[in-house]
One Martini backbone bead per residue (centre of mass of N, CA, C, O) as a GRO file, in nm:
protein
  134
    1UNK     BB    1   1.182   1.562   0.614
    2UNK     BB    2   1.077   1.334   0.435
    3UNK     BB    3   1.012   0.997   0.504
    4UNK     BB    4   1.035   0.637   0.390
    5UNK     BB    5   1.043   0.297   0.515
    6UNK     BB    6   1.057  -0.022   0.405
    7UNK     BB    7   0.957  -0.326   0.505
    8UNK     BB    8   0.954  -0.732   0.510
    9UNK     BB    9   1.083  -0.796   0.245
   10UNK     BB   10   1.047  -1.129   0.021
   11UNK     BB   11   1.049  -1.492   0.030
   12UNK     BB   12   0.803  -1.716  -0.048
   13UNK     BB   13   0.531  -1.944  -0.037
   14UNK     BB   14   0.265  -2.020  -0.193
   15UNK     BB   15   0.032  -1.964   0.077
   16UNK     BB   16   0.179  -1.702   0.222
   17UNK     BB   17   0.351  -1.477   0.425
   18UNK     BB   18   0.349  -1.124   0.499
   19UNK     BB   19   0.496  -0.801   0.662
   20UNK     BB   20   0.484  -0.432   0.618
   21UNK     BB   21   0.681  -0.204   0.663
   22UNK     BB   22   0.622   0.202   0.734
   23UNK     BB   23   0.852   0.403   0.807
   24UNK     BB   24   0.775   0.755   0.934
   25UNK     BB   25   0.933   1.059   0.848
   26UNK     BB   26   0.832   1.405   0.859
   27UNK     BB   27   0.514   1.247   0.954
   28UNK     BB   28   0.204   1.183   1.015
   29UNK     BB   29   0.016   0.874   1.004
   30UNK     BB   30  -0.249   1.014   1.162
   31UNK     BB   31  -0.290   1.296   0.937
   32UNK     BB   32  -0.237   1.088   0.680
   33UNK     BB   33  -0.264   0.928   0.355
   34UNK     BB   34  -0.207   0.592   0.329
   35UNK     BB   35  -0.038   0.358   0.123
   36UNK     BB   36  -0.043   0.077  -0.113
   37UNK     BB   37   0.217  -0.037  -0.332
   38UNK     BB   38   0.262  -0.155  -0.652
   39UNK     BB   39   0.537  -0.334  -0.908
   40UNK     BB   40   0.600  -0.412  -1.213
   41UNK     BB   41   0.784  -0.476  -1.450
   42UNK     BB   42   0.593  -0.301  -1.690
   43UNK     BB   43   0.372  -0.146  -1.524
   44UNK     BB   44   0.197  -0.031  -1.367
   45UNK     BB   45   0.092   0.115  -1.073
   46UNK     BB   46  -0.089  -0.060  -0.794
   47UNK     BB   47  -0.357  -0.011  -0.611
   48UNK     BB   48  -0.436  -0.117  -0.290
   49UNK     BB   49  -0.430   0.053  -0.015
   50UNK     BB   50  -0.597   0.272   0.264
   51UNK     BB   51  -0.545   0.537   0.521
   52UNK     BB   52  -0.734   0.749   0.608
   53UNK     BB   53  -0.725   1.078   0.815
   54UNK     BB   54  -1.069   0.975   0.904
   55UNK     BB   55  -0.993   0.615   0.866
   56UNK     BB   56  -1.060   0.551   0.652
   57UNK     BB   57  -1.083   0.241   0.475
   58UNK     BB   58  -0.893   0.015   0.164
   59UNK     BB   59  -0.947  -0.273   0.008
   60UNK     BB   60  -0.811  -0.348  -0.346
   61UNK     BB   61  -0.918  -0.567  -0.558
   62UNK     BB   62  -0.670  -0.826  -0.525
   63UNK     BB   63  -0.634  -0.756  -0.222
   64UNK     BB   64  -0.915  -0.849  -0.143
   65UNK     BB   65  -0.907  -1.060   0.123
   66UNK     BB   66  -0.588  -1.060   0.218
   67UNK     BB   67  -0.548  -0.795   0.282
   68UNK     BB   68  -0.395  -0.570   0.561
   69UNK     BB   69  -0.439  -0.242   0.742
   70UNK     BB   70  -0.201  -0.048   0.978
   71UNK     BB   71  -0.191   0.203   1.242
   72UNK     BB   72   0.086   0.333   1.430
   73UNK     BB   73   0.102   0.643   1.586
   74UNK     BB   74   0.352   0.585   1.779
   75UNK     BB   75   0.558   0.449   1.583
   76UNK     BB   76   0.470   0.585   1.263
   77UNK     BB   77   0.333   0.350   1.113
   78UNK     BB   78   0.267   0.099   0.797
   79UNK     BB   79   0.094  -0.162   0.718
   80UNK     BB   80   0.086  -0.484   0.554
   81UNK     BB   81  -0.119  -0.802   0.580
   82UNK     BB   82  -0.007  -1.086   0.388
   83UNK     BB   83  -0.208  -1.326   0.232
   84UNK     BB   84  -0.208  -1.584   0.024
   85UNK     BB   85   0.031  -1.582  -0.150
   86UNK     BB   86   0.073  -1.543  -0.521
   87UNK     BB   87   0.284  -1.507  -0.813
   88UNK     BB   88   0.123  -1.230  -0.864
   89UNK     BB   89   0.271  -1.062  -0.633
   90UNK     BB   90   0.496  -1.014  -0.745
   91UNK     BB   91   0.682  -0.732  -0.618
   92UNK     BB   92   0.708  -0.385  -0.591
   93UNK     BB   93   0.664  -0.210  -0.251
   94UNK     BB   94   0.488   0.088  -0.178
   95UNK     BB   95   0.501   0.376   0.026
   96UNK     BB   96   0.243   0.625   0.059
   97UNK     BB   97   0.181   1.001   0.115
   98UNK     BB   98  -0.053   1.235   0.210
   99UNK     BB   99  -0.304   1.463   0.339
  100UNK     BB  100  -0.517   1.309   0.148
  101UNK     BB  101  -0.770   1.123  -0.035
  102UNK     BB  102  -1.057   1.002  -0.103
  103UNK     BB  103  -1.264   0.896  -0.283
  104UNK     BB  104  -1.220   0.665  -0.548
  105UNK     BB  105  -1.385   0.587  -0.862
  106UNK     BB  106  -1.463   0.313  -1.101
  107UNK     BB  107  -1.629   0.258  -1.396
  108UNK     BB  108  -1.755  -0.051  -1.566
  109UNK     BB  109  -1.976  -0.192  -1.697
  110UNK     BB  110  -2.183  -0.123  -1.461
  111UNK     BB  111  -1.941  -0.092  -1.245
  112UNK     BB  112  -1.819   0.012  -0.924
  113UNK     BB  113  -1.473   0.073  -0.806
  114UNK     BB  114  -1.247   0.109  -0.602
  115UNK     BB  115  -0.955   0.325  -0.646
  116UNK     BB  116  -0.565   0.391  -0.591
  117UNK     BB  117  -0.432   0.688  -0.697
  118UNK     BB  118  -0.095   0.793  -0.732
  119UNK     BB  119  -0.144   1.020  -0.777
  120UNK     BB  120  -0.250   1.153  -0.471
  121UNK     BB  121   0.060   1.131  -0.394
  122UNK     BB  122   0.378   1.244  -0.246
  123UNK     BB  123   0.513   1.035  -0.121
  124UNK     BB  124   0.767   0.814  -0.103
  125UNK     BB  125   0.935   0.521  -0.108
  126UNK     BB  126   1.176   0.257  -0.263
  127UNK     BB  127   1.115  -0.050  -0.160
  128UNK     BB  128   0.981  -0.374  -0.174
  129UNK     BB  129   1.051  -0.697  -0.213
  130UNK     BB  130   0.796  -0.972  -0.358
  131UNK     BB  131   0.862  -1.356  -0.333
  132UNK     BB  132   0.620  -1.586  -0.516
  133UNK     BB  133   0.642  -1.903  -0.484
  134UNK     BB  134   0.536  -2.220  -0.672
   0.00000   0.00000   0.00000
């Protein structure tokens, strides 16, 4: 059985730092592709970075630039590691597991840029909460 159990959300202050990890079990996080998203109440699930099974990653959107994702294969963790926290991060972040993962790009207005899309993924945790006070 797989699970996922997400820890280390909290309240910070705005330009704080916090770090999540997401212990797997039931998969290895080694062979699989990991996600890491976020949802604010009334909003889609926004896809911040992935840590794919050939190694490729990458941190998307809002979260680039401040946010940084790490695998540890022995503990069978999966961190994500922000700085810079403020009030619009504040939301509920989970990790999330698939089998692969790939890239996949978004374009518009003749810009493109790559996107973590929640379809890909199969396994959730339940999620934790990261409240950035102003």
């Amino acid at each position: 059985q797989v699970r996922l159990v997400e820890s280390g959300g909290g309240s910070v202050q705005a330009g704080g730092s916090l770090t999540l990890s997401c212990k797997a079990s039931g998969l290895s996080v080694a062979t699989h592709c990991m996600g890491w998203f976020r949802q604010v109440p009334g909003k889609e699930r926004e896809g911040l970075a992935v840590h794919d099974s050939d190694g490729r990653t990458a941190v998307v959107g809002s979260a680039k630039g401040r946010f940084t994702i790490s695998k540890d294969n022995f503990k069978n963790t999966f961190d994500l590691q922000m700085d810079g926290l403020n009030p619009e991060d504040t939301a509920m972040y989970y990790c999330a597991a698939a089998r692969g993962c790939g890239r996949k790009t978004r374009c518009s207005g003749g810009t493109c840029y790559e996107i973590v899309p929640e379809s890909d993924f199969t396994y959730w945790g339940q999620g934790t909460h990261v409240t950035a006070a102003s």
